[in-house]
Structure formats: structure tokens, C-alpha cells
Tab-separated table of C-alpha atoms and ligand atoms in Angstrom:
chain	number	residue	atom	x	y	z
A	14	UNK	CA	-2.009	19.890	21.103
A	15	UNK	CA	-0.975	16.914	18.841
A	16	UNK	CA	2.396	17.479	17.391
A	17	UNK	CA	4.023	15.006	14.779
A	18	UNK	CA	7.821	15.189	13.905
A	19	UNK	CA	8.048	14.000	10.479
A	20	UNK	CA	11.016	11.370	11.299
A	21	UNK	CA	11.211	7.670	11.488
A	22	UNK	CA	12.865	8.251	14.828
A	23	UNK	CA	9.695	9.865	16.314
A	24	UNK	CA	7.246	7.417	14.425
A	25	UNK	CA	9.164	4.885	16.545
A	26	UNK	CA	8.999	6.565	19.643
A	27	UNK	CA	5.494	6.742	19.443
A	28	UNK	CA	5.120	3.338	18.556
A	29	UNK	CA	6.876	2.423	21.943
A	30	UNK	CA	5.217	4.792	24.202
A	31	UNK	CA	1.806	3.203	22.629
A	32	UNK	CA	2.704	-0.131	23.057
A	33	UNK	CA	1.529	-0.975	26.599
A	34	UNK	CA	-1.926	0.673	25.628
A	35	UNK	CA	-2.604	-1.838	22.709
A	36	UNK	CA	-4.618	-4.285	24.255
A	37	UNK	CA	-8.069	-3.863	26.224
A	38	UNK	CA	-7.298	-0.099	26.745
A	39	UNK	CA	-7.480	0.464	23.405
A	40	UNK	CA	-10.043	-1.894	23.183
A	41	UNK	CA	-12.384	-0.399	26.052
A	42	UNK	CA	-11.443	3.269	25.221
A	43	UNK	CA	-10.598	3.875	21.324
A	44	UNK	CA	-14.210	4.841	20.611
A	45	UNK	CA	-13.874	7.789	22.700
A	46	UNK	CA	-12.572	11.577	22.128
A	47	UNK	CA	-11.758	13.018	24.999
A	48	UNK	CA	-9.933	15.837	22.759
A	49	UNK	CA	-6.761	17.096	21.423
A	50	UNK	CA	-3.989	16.817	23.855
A	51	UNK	CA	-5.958	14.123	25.937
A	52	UNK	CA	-6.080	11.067	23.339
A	53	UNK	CA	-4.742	8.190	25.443
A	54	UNK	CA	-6.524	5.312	24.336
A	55	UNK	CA	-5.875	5.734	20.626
A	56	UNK	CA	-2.148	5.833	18.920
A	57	UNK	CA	-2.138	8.580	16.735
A	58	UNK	CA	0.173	7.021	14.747
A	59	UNK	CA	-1.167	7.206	11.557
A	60	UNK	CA	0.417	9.676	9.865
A	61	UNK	CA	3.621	7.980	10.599
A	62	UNK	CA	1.795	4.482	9.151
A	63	UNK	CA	0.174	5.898	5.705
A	64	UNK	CA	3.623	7.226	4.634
A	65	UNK	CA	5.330	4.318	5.890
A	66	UNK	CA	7.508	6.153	7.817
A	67	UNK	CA	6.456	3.022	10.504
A	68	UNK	CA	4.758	-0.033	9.198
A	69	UNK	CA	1.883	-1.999	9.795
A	70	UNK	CA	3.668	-5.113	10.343
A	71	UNK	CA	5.940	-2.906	12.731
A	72	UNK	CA	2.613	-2.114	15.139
A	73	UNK	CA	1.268	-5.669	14.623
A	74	UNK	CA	4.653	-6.793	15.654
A	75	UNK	CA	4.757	-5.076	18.574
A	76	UNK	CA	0.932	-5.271	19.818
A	77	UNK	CA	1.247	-8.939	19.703
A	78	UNK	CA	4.497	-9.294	21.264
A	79	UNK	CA	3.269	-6.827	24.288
A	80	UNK	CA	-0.422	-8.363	24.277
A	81	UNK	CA	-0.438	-11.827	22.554
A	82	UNK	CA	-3.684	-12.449	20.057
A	83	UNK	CA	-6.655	-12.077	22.363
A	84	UNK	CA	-5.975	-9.126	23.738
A	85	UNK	CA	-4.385	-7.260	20.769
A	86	UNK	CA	-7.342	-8.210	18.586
A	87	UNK	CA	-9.077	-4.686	18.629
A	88	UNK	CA	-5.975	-2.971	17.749
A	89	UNK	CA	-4.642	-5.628	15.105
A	90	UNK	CA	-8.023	-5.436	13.463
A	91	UNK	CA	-7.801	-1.777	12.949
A	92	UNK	CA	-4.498	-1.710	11.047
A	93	UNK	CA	-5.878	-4.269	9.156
A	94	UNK	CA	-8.796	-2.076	8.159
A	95	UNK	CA	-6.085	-0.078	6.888
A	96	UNK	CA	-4.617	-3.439	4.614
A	97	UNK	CA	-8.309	-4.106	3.560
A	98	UNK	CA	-8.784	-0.845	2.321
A	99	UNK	CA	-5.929	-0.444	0.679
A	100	UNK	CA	-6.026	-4.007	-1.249
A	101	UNK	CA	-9.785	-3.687	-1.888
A	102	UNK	CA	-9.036	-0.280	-3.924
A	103	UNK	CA	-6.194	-1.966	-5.563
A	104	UNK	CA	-8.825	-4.833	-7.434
A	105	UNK	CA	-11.293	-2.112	-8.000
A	106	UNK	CA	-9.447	1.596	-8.988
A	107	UNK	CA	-12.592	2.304	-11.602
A	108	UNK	CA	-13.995	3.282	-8.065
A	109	UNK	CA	-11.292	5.562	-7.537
A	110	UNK	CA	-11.770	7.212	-10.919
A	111	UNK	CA	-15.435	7.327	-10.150
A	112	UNK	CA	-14.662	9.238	-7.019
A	113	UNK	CA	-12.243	11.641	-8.737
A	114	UNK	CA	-15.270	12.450	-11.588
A	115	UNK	CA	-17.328	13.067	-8.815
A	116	UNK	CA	-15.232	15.316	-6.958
A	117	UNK	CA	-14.590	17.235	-10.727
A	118	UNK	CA	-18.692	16.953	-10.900
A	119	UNK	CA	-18.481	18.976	-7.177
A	120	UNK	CA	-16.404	21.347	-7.670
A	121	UNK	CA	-17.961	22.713	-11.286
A	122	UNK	CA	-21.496	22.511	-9.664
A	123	UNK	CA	-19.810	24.833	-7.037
A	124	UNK	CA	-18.526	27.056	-9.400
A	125	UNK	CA	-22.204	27.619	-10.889
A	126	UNK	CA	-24.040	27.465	-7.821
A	127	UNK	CA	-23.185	30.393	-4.835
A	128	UNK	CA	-25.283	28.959	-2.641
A	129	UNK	CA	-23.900	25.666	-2.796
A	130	UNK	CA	-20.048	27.120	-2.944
A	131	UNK	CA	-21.267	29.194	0.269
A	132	UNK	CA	-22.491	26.394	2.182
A	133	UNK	CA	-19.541	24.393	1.698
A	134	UNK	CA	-17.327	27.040	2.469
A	135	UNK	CA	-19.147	27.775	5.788
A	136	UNK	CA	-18.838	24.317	6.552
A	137	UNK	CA	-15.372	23.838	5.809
A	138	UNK	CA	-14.005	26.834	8.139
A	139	UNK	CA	-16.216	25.748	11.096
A	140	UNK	CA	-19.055	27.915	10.618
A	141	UNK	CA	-22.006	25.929	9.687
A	142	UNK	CA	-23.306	26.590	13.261
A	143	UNK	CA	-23.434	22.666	14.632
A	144	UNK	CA	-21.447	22.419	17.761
A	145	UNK	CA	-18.864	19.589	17.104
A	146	UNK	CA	-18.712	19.895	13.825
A	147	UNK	CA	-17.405	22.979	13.489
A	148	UNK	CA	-14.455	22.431	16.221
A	149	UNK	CA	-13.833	19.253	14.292
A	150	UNK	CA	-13.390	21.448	10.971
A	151	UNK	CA	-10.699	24.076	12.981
A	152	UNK	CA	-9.190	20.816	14.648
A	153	UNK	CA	-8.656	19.419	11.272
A	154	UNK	CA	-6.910	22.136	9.583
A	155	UNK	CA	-5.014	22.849	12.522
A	156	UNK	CA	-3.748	20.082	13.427
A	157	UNK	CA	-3.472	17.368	10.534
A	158	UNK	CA	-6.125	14.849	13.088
A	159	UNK	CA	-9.209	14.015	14.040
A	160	UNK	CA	-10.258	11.016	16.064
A	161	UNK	CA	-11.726	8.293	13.672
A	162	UNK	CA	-15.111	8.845	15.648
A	163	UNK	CA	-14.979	12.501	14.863
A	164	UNK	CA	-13.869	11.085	11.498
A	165	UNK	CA	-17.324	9.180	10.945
A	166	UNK	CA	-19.332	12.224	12.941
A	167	UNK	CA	-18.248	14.855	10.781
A	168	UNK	CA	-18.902	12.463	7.443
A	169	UNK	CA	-22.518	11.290	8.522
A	170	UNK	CA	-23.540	14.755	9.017
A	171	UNK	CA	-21.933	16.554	5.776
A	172	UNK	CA	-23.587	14.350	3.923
A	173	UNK	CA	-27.222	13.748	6.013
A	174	UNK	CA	-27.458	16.802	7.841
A	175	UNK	CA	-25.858	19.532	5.972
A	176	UNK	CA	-26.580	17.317	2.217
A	177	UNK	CA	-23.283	18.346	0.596
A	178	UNK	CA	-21.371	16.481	-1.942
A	179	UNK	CA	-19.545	13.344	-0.156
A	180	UNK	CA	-16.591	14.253	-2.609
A	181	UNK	CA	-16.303	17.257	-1.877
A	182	UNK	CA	-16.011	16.551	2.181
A	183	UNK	CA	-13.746	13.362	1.512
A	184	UNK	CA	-11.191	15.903	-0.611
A	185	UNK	CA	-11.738	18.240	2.534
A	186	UNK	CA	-10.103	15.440	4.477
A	187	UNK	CA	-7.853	13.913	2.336
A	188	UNK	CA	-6.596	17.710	1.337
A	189	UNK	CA	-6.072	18.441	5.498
A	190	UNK	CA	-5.395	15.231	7.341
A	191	UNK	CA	-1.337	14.134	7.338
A	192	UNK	CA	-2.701	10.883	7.073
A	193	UNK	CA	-4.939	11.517	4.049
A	194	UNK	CA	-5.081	8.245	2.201
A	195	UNK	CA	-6.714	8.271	-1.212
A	196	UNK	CA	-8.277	4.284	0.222
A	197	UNK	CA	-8.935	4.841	3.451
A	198	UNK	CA	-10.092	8.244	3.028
A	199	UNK	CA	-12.590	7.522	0.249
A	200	UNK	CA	-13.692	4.180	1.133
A	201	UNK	CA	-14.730	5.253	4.616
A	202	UNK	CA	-16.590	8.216	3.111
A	203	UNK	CA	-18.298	5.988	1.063
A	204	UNK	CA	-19.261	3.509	3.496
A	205	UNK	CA	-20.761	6.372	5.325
A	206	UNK	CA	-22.331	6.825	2.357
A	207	UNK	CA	-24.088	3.597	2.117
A	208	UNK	CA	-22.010	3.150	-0.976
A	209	UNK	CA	-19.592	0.884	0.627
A	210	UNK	CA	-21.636	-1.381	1.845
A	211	UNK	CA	-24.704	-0.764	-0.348
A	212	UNK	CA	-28.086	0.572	1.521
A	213	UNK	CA	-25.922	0.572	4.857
A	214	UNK	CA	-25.184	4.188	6.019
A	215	UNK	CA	-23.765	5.488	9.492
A	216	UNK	CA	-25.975	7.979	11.118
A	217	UNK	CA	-24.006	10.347	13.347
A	218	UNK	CA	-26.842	11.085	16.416
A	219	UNK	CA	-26.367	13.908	19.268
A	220	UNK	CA	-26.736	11.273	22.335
A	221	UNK	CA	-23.786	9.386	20.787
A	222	UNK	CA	-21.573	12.451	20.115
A	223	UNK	CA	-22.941	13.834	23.557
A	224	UNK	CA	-21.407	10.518	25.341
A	225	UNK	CA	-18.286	9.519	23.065
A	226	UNK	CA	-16.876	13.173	23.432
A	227	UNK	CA	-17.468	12.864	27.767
A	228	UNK	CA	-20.181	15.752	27.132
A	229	UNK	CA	-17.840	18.167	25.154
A	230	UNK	CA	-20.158	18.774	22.311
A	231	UNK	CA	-24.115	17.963	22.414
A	232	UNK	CA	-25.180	19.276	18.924
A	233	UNK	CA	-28.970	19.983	18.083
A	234	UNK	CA	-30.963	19.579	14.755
A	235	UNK	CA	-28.761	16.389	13.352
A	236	UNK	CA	-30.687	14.331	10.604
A	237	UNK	CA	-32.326	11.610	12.183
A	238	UNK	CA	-32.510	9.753	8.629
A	239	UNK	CA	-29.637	8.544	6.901
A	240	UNK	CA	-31.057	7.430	3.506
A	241	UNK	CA	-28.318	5.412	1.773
A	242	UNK	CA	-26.439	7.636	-1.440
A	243	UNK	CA	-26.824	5.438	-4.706
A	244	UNK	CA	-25.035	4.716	-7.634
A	245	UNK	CA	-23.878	2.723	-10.553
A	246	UNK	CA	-23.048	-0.862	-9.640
A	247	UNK	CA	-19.074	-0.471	-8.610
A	248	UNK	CA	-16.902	-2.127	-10.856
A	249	UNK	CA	-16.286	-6.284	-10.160
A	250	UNK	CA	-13.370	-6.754	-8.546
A	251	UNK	CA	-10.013	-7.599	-11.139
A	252	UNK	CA	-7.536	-9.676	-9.441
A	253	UNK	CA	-3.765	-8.156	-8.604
A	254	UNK	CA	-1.536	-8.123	-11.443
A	255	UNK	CA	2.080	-9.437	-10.755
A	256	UNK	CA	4.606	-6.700	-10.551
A	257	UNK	CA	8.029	-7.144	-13.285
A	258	UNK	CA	11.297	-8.509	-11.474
A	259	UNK	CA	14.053	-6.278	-11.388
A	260	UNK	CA	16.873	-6.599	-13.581
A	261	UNK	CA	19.761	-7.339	-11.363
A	262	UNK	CA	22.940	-6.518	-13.678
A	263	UNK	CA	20.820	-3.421	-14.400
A	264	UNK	CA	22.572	0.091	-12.946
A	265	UNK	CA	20.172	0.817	-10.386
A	266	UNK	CA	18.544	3.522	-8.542
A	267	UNK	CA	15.944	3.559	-5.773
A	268	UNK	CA	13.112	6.029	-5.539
A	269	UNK	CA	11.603	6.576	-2.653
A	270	UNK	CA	8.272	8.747	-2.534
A	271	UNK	CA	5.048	10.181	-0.433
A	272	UNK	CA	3.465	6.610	-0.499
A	273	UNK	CA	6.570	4.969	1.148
A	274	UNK	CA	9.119	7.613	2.497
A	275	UNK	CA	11.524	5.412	4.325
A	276	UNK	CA	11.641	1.786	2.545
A	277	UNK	CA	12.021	0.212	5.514
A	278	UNK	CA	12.036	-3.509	4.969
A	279	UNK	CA	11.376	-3.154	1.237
A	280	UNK	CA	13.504	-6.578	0.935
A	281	UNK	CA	15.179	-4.778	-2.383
A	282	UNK	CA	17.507	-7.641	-3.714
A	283	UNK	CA	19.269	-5.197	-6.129
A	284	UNK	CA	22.508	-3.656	-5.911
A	285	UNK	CA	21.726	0.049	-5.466
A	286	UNK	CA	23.894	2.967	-7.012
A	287	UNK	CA	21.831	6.318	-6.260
A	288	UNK	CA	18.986	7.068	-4.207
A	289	UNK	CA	16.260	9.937	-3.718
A	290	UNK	CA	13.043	10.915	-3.101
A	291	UNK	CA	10.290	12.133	-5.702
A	292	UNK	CA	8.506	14.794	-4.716
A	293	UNK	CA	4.857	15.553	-6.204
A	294	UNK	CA	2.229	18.053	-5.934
A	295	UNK	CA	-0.832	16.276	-5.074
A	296	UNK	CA	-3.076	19.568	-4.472
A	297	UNK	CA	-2.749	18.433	-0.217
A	298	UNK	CA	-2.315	21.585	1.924
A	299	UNK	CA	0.745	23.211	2.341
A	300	UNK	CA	1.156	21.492	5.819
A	301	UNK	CA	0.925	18.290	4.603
A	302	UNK	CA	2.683	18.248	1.902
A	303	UNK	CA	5.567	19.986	3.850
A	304	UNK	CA	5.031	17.165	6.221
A	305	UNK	CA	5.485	14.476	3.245
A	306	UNK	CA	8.587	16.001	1.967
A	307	UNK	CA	10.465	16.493	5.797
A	308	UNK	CA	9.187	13.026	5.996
A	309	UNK	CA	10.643	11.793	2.453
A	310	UNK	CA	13.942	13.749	3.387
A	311	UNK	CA	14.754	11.740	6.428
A	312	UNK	CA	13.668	8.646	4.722
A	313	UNK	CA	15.927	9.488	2.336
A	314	UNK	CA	18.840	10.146	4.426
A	315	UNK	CA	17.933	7.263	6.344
A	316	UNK	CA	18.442	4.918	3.438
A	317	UNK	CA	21.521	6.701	1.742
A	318	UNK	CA	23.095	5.851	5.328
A	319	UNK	CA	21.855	1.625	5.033
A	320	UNK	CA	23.725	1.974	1.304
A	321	UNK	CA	26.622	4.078	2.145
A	322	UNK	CA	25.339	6.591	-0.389
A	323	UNK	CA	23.943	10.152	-0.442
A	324	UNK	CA	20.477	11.020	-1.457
A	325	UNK	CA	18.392	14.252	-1.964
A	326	UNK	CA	14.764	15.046	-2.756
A	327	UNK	CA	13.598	15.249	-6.345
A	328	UNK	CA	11.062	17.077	-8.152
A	329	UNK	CA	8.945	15.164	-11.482
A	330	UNK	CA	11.034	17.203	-13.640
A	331	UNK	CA	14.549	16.354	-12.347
A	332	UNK	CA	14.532	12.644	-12.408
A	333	UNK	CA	15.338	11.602	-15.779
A	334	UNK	CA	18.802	14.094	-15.484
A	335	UNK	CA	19.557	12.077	-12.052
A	336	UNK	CA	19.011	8.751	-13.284
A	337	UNK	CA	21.588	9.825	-16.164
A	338	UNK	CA	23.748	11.675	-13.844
A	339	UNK	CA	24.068	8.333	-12.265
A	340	UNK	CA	24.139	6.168	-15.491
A	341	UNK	CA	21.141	4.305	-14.712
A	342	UNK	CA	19.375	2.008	-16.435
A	343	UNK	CA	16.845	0.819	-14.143
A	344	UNK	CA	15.114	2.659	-11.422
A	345	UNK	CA	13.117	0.705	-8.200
A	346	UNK	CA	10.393	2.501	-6.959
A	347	UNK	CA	8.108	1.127	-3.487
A	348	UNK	CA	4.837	0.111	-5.666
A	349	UNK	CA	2.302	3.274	-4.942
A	350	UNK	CA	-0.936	1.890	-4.589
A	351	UNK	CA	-3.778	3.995	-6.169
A	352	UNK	CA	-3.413	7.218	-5.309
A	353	UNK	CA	-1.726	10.292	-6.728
A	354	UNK	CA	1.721	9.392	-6.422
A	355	UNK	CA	0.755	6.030	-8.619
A	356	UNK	CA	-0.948	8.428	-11.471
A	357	UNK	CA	2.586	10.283	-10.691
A	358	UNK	CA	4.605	7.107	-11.781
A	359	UNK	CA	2.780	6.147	-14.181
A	360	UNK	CA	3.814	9.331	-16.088
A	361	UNK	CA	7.710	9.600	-15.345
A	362	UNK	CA	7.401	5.536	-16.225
A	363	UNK	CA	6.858	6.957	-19.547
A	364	UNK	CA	9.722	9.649	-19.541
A	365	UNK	CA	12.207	7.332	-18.181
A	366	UNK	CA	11.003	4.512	-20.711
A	367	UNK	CA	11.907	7.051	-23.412
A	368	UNK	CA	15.281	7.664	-22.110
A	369	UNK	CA	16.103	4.273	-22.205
A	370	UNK	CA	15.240	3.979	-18.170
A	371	UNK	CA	12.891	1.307	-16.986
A	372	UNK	CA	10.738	2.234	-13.941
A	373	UNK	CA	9.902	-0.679	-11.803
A	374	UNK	CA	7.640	-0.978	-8.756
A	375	UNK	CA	8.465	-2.899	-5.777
A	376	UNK	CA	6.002	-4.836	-3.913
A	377	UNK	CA	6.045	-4.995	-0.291
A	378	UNK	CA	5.750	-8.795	0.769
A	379	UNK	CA	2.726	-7.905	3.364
A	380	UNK	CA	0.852	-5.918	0.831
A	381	UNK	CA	1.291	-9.458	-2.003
A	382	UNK	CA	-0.139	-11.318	1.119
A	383	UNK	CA	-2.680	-9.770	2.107
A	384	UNK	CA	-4.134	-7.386	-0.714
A	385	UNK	CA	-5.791	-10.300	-2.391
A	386	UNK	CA	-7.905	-11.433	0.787
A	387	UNK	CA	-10.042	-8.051	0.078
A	388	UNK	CA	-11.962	-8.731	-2.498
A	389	UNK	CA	-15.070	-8.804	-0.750
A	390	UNK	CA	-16.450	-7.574	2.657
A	391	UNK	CA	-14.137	-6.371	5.546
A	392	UNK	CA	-15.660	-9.768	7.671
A	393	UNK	CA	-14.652	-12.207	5.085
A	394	UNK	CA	-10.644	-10.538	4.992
A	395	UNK	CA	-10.944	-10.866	8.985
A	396	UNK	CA	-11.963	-14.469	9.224
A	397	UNK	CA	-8.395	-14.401	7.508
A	398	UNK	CA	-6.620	-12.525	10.110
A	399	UNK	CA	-4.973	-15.175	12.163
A	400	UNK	CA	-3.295	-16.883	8.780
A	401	UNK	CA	-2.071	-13.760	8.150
A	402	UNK	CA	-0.611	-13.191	11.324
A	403	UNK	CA	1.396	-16.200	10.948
A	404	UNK	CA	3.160	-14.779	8.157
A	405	UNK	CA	3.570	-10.976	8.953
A	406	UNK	CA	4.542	-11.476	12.622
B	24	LIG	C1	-14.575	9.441	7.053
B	24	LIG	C2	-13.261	8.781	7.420
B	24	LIG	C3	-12.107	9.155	6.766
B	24	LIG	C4	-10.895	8.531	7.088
B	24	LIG	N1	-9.763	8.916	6.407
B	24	LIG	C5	-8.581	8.289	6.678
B	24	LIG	C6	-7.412	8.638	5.974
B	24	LIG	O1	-7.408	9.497	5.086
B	24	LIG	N2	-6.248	8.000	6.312
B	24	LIG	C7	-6.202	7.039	7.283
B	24	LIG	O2	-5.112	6.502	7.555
B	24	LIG	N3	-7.308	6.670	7.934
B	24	LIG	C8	-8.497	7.259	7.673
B	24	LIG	N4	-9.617	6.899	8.367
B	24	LIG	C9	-9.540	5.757	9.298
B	24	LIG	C10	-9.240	6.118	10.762
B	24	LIG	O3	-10.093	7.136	11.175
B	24	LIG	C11	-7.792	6.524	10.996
B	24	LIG	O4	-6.905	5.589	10.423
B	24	LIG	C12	-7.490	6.599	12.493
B	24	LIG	O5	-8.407	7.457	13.131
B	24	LIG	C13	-6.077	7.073	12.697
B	24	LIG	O6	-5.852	7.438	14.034
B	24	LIG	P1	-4.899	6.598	14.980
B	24	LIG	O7	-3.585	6.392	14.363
B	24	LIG	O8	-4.947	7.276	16.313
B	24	LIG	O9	-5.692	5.213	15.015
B	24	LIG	P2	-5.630	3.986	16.004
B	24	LIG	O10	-7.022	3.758	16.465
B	24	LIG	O11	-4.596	4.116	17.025
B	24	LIG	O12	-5.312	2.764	15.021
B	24	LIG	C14	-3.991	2.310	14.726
B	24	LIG	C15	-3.793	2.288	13.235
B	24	LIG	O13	-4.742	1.414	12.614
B	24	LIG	C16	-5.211	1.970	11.385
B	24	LIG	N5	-6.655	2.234	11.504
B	24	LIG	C17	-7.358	2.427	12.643
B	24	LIG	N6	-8.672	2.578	12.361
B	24	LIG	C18	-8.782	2.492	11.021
B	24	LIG	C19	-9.885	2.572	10.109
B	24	LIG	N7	-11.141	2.738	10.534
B	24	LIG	N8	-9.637	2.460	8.786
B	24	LIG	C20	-8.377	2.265	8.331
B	24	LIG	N9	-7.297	2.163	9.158
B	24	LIG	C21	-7.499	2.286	10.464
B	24	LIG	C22	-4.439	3.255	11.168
B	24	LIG	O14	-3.326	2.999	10.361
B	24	LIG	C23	-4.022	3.644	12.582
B	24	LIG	O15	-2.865	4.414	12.616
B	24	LIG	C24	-10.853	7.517	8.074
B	24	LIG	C25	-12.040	7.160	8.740
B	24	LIG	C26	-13.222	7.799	8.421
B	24	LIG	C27	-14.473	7.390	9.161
């Protein structure tokens, strides 16, 4: 079974066992599932990456360095699915908004319709009777994982086969999976969907499942349509606002949080005179948000170390006394993209403001790079991939 220590230490670790099998292994055998416990073609680092406990340019860095460019390009282009997501949600949050409606939309029609509320229920704890599926429901709230074939599997047929609400299944994942990402959770949903990339859908079939999972699961009486979802034309894309420059005679604090536990080459450029970690409650199961907040803690201690200071973990409502506690007058957060813990800021940005404390993000040089390549299709931002590479390696 899959186990992930929620330390920067272990993230690391992982990253250099995985190294060697970055280039054509991954490439020839990341498609595959050969099960829990038996994953070695994939890294399974992602919980470590969405939290930041690792970064993307840190496995870029070091698939290139092992590989070089041709060889690494399978791998490089997958954590820059990740960087696409993430900086195509960023010029379009209406569609996050749009998502969250929907999921409120769900979960009402739930409350008013049994059957509905049963179905989803069934399907959720593994019992909707199709062989795959169901493991892959256990497997997920077990373990925090699923393969990112078992990923696209267990979307195409929630929403062809068993016709539930995509929300509803994308909250199932994001709620479960210690990688839940609110971009590339709901974005891959949707281009499942055929929302993504409108009229396009992906159409999970048995022979596939039968051969991708070496004959472990062979389920019967999949849809064998996959008639694209439709909606609302999304939003046009607004481009990425600058972020404010710190104040640097300012008494400052640093804030670390679930988006970015560790800060680890945050390039800061501020003397810093407290640090901690905000903790939230973004409605994620008790494993994973006990895995954020282990994670957030060692991040934490991590950077008190760097700055010779001592830091602790935070809840929304203690902040403003530790900024004062610590006479601050400015307080550095890693920018959140959207997500929760941005919706989070955005609030205490208005308690602090109040109290005379300014709340400033802090953009990551990678994410001001590349985020504004993603305004369109994931082929366009790739055509971009070896300038970027220049800079982030
Ligand atoms: C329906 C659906 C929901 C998903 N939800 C999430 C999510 O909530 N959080 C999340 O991080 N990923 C999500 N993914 C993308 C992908 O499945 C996971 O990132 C990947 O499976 C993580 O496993 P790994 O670390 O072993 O990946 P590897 O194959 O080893 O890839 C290395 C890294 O590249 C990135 N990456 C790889 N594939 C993708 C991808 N398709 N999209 C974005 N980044 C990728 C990840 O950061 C990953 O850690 C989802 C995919 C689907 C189809």
C-alpha cells in the first residue's frame, strides 16, 4: 500500500528514488495501473507537488538533469499539465464559481431526490456493482490515490455510465485525494466532460480498462456513448493581474498555508520577524486535511529553522492576535491560486486590513512565467515548453 509521510524530507526522497524512472519508463509505462503497491512507472509524487511540499521546477530540474530534453519530455509535459491548469483557472475563476454553483445545484437536488442521493451514495462507497470502479472508490478513500488512468476511468463512467452530477464526483475527488487540487481536479473533470474542450469527451471502454490494469478489472455494461455535457459559453479569459510589492521597512511576517506549506524558493526579499502556518477548513476529509496540516507543520518548522525563528500553526481566528503579538505591520503570504485557501485570504485580508495589517501575496517566479502561456489550449502552452525550460531549469 501507498504510504505518504507528510515531510519535505520524504517528498525529496521520493523525488530521488523516481528520478532514474523519468525518462522512456515513464514514458512507455505511465498509462498503466498495475495497482497499489506495484506503481513503478509513475511517481506518486503529487501530493508532495500540489502542496508544494516539492516543486515543479524541483522534478523538472531533476528529470532533465537525469534524462536531458528528449527523453524527459513525457514526464516534463505532465507537470506542466499541472502549470497549465493551474494558470488557465487563474485567467478564468468565473469557471470556478460556476463549478462551485453547480456542486451547491448537486447537492440540494440530492437532498430532494432519494433516488438520486442513493445512487450517489452507492457509488461513492464502491457499491454501484461495476468492477473497477468500485475498487477505485475504496482505493480512493483509503489511500489518498488513484492512478491518473483510474482518475479518467472512474470520471468517464460517473458521468456516462452511471449519469451523475460531474460536480458532485469531482468534490468526491477533490474531498478524498491528498492531492485534491481545486484546477486540476475540476478542469480534468470537465474535460471529461466535454466541457473543457467543448464537444470532446473521454469515453472510459472495458477493452481499455481490461488491458491498462494487466487484466485486473474487465467491467461489463460501460456506456458506449459519451455525448459531450453542455453549458454556458465559459467566461473569456482576463489576463493576470500584477501582485503589490512588499513594503520592505514594513515589520513583517510570513504565512505559510495548504497551497504552499514549505516556501521553498519563494525568493522573499523581506526581512522576516515571525512565521506560521494558517490552517483552514476546506470541507476535505479528515485524512487530508490532517495530511495538510502535518505537512504545513514541518514546512513551518522548516522555515523558522532558514530564519532562525520559531513558528507554529494557526487557525483563521488567531492571526490577527499573532501578527500583533509580533508588532506587525505587514504580513507575506505564498499567492494561493483559486482555490479555498485564496477565498480564505481574501477574508483575513480584510481582518488584518482593519487592524492596520496589510496582507500581501507572493508570487512564485515560475507561476509569473508560465501562468500567462495558458490562455488557450494545453497544445498552444506546450509549443512553449522548451522557452520555458530555459528559464525554470
Ligand atoms: C478526473 C481527474 C482528476 C484529477 N484530479 C487531480 C487533482 O485533484 N490533483 C492533481 O494534482 N492532479 C489531478 N489529476 C491529474 C493526474 O491524475 C495526477 O496529477 C497524477 O495522477 C498524479 O500522480 P503522480 O504523481 O503519480 O503522477 P506522475 O504521472 O508521476 O506525474 C508527475 C507529476 O506531474 C503532474 N501531473 C501528471 N499528470 C497530470 C495531469 N494529467 N494533470 C495535471 N498534472 C499532472 C503531477 O503534479 C504529478 O505529480 C486528475 C486527473 C483526472 C483525469
Amino acid at each position: 500500500m501507498i504510504n505518504f509521510p507528510p515531510t519535505r524530507a520524504a517528498g525529496l526522497d521520493r523525488l530521488s528514488r523516481f528520478t532514474p524512472r523519468m525518462g522512456r519508463t515513464y514514458a512507455a509505462g505511465r498509462n498503466s495501473d498495475p495497482g497499489p503497491g506495484k506503481r513503478h512507472a509513475v511517481s506518486e509524487l503529487s501530493p508532495y507537488v500540489r502542496h508544494r511540499l516539492v516543486t515543479e521546477q524541483e522534478l523538472l530540474q531533476a528529470a532533465i538533469a537525469a534524462h536531458g530534453v528528449e527523453a524527459a519530455e513525457k514526464f516534463v509535459a505532465e507537470v506542466f499539465w499541472r502549470t497549465y491548469w493551474k494558470g488557465w483557472l487563474e485567467m478564468r475563476s468565473g469557471i470556478y464559481d460556476r463549478y462551485a454553483l453547480g456542486l451547491n445545484a448537486a447537492m440540494n437536488a440530492m437532498a430532494h431526490d432519494r433516488s438520486l442521493a442513493r445512487r450517489v451514495e452507492r457509488a461513492c462507497e464502491g457499491r454501484s456493482g461495476i468492477e473497477g470502479f468500485d475498487d477505485w472508490a475504496v482505493e480512493l478513500v483509503e489511500t489518498g490515490y488513484l492512478h491518473n488512468h483510474a482518475r479518467m476511468w472512474f470520471a468517464s463512467i460517473w458521468i456516462f455510465t452511471l449519469r451523475l452530477p460531474w460536480e458532485l464526483g469531482a468534490d468526491f475527488f477533490f474531498r478524498h485525494l491528498l492531492d485534491g487540487d481545486p484546477a486540476s481536479n475540476t478542469l480534468s473533470w470537465r474535460w471529461v466532460a466535454g466541457l473543457h474542450t467543448k464537444g470532446k469527451t473521454y469515453l472510459a471502454r472495458r477493452d481499455n480498462i481490461r488491458d491498462h490494469t494487466y487484466g485486473r478489472f474487465n467491467p461489463e455494461g460501460l456506456s458506449g456513448v459519451a455525448v459531450a455535457l453542455e453549458e454556458p459559453a465559459p467566461p473569456a479569459a482576463t489576463p493576470i493581474a500584477p501582485v503589490p510589492t512588499p513594503d520592505r521597512r514594513a515589520a513583517t511576517g510570513l504565512l505559510l498555508h495548504g497551497d504552499d506549506v514549505a516556501g521553498v524558493g519563494l525568493g522573499i526579499g523581506v526581512d522576516i520577524s515571525a512565521v506560521a502556518g494558517l490552517i483552514i477548513d476546506d470541507g476535505r476529509s479528515a485524512m487530508v486535511q490532517d495530511w495538510t496540516a502535518a505537512a504545513l507543520g514541518d514546512g513551518v518548522t522548516e522555515m523558522g529553522r532558514r530564519l532562525g525563528l520559531s513558528g507554529s500553526c494557526l487557525g483563521m481566528g488567531d492571526v490577527l492576535a499573532w501578527a500583533r503579538a509580533h508588532g506587525l505591520t505587514q504580513v507575506l503570504v505564498p499567492e494561493a491560486p483559486v482555490g479555498p485557501v485564496r477565498t480564505a485570504l481574501g477574508r483575513l485580508s480584510v481582518e488584518l486590513g482593519g487592524a492596520g495589517v496589510k496582507l500581501l501575496p507572493l508570487r512564485r517566479p515560475y507561476d509569473a512565467l508560465c501562468w500567462p502561456y495558458a490562455g488557450k489550449g494545453f497544445f498552444a502552452f506546450k509549443e512553449k515548453i522548451p522557452t520555458l525550460l530555459t528559464q525554470v531549469i
